[in-house]
XYZ file of C-alpha atoms in Angstrom:
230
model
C 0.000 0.000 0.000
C 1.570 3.370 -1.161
C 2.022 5.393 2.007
C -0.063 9.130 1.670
C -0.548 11.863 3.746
C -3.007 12.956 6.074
C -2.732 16.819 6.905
C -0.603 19.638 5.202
C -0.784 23.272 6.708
C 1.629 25.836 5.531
C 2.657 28.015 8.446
C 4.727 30.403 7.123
C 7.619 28.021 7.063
C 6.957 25.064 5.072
C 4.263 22.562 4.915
C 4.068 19.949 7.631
C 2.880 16.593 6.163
C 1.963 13.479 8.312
C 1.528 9.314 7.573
C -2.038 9.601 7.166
C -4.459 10.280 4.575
C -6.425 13.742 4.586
C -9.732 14.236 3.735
C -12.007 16.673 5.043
C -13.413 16.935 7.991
C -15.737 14.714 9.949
C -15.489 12.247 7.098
C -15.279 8.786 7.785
C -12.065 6.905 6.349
C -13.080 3.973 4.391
C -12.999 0.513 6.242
C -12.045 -2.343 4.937
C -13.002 -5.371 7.845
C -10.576 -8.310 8.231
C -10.060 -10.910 10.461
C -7.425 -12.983 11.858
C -4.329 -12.135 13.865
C -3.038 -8.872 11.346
C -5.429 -5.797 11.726
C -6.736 -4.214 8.860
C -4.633 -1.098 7.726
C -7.746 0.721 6.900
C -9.052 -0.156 10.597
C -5.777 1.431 11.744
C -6.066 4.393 9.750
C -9.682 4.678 10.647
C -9.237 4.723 14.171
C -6.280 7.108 14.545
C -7.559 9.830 11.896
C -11.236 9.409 14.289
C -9.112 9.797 17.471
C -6.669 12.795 16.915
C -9.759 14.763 15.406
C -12.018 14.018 18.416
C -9.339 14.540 20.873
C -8.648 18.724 19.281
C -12.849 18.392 18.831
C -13.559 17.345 22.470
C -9.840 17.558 24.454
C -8.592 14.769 26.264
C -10.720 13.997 29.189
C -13.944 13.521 26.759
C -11.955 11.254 24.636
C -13.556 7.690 25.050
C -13.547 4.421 22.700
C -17.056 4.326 22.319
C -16.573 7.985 20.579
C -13.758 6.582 18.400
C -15.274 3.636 17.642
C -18.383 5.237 16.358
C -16.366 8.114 14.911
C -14.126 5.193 12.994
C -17.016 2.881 11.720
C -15.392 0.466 13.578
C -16.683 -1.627 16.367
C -15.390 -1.194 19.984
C -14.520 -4.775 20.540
C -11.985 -4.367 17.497
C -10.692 -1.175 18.469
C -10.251 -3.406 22.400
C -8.574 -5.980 20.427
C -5.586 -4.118 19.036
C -5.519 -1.115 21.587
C -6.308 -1.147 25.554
C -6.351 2.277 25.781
C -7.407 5.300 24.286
C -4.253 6.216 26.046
C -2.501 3.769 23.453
C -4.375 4.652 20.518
C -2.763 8.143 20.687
C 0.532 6.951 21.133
C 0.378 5.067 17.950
C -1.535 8.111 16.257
C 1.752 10.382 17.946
C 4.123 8.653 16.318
C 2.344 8.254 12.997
C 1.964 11.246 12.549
C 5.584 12.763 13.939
C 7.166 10.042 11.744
C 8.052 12.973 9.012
C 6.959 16.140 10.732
C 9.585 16.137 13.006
C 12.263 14.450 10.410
C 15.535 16.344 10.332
C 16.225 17.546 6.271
C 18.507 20.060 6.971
C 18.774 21.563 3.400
C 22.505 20.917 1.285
C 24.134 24.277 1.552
C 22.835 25.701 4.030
C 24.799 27.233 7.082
C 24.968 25.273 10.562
C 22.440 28.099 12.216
C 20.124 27.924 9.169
C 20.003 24.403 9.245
C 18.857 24.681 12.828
C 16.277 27.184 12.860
C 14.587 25.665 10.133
C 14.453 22.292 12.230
C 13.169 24.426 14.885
C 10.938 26.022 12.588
C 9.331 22.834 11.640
C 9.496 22.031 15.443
C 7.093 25.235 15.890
C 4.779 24.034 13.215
C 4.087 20.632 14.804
C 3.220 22.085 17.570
C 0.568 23.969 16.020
C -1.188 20.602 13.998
C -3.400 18.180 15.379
C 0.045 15.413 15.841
C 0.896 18.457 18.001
C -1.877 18.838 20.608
C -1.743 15.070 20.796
C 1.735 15.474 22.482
C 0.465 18.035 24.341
C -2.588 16.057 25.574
C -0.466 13.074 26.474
C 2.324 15.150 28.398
C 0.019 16.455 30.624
C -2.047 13.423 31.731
C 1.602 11.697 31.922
C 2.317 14.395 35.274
C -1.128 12.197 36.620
C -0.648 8.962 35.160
C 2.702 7.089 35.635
C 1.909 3.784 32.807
C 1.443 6.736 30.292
C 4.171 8.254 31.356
C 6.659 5.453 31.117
C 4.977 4.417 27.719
C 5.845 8.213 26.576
C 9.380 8.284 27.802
C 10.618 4.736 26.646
C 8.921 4.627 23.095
C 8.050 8.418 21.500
C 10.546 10.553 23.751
C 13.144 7.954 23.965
C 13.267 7.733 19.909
C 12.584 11.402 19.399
C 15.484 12.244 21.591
C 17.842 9.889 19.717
C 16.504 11.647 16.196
C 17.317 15.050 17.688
C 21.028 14.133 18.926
C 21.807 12.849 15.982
C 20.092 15.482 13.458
C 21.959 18.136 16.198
C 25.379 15.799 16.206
C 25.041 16.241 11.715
C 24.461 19.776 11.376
C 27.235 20.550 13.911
C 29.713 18.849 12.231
C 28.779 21.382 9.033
C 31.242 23.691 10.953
C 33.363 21.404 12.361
C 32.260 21.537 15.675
C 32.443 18.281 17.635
C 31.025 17.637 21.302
C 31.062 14.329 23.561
C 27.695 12.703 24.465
C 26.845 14.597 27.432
C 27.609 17.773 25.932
C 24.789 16.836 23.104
C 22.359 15.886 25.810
C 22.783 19.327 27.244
C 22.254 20.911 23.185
C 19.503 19.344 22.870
C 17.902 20.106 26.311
C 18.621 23.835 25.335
C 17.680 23.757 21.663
C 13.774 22.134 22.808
C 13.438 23.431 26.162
C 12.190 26.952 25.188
C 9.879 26.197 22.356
C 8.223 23.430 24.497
C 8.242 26.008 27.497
C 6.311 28.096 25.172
C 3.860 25.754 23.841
C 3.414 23.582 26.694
C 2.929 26.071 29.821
C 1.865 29.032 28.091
C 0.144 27.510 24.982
C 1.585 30.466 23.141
C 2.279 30.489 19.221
C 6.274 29.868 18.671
C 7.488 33.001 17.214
C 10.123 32.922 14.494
C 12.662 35.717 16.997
C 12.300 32.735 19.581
C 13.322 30.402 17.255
C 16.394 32.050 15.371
C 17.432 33.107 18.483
C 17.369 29.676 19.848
C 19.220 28.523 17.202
C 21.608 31.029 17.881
C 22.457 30.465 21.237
C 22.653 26.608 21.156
C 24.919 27.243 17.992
C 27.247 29.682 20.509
C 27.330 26.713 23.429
C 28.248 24.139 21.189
C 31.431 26.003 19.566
C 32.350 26.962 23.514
C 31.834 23.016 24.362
C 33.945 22.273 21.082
C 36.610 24.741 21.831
C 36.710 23.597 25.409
C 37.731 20.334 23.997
C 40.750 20.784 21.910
């Protein structure tokens, strides 16, 4: 099955594309059933497009199965025998849809800082599309919930984290600038930490001086961490 895409919104900086089919609002995707022990793609598909819309529809704490399962087509028994959770069903529909939005493609050519703030850019934008308040939804019933937030940290953060260090660790070494594994951990704590500061406590749109300027300043620590070394 040819893999398509399932929002684009152009922010100003670039589309952001996900791994699942668009089609407008409140309609259904199509369902194809299936049984035995390999779900249905179309199920899948079904149930994460009806679950990321209802959660920015409704928020979090209205999210139920019975809503996604009617929302889907689907019945709830077959949404119970893949998923046990809503809580699970977004963590499959987070990293579905962060899969390319959050992709480093740090352009050939460009400069180390321009690299960067256009990673941060598209950083920015995911934070603004429906993948985006999913992450939000499930970091803040992780403070409450300690399964979802062990699920969050050793699958979607854990992998995320290891994208970022080595997207950071690549555009780095565009000037040359090297750093040991700690000294990455503590880039790439100070490259995120102020655009999810932003989005996540103040829900406030991430301005393009915050992220240049971001860019900048982890780009400044890393040659002082590089210099330090030789």
């Amino acid at each position: 099955m040819p893999e398509s895409h399932r929002r684009t919104r152009s922010k100003g900086y670039g589309a952001i594309s996900a791994t699942r089919e668009s089609r407008p609002a409140g309609e259904r995707t199509k369902v194809v059933s299936r049984t035995g022990p390999h779900r249905s793609e179309s199920v899948r598909l079904a149930v994460l497009n009806a679950a990321d819309d209802l959660l920015v529809e409704r928020g979090f704490a209205a999210l139920t199965i019975e809503g996604i399962a009617q929302r889907a087509g689907v019945a709830k028994q077959t949404i119970y025998r893949w998923w046990k959770s809503k809580v699970d069903i977004l963590l499959d529909t987070l990293t579905d849809d962060a899969r390319d939005a959050l992709q480093w493609h740090p352009a050939e050519g460009d400069s180390a800082e321009e690299a960067l703030s256009a990673h941060l850019r598209r950083v920015s934008d995911f934070f603004e599309e429906p993948a985006g308040r999913v992450l939000q939804a499930l970091l803040g019933h992780a403070q409450l919930d300690e399964d979802t937030a062990k699920s969050l940290r050793a699958g979607f953060l854990k992998d995320q984290r290891a994208l970022d260090t080595a997207g950071l660790r690549e555009v780095l070494a565009r000037e040359d600038v090297t750093v040991d594994d700690s000294g990455l951990d503590l880039l790439v704590d100070m490259m995120l930490g102020p655009l999810y500061y932003r989005a996540l406590l103040f829900g406030s749109p991430i301005d393009k001086g915050l992220v240049d300027t971001t860019a900048r300043v982890t780009l400044a620590l890393a040659r002082e961490l590089s210099a330090a070394r030789s």
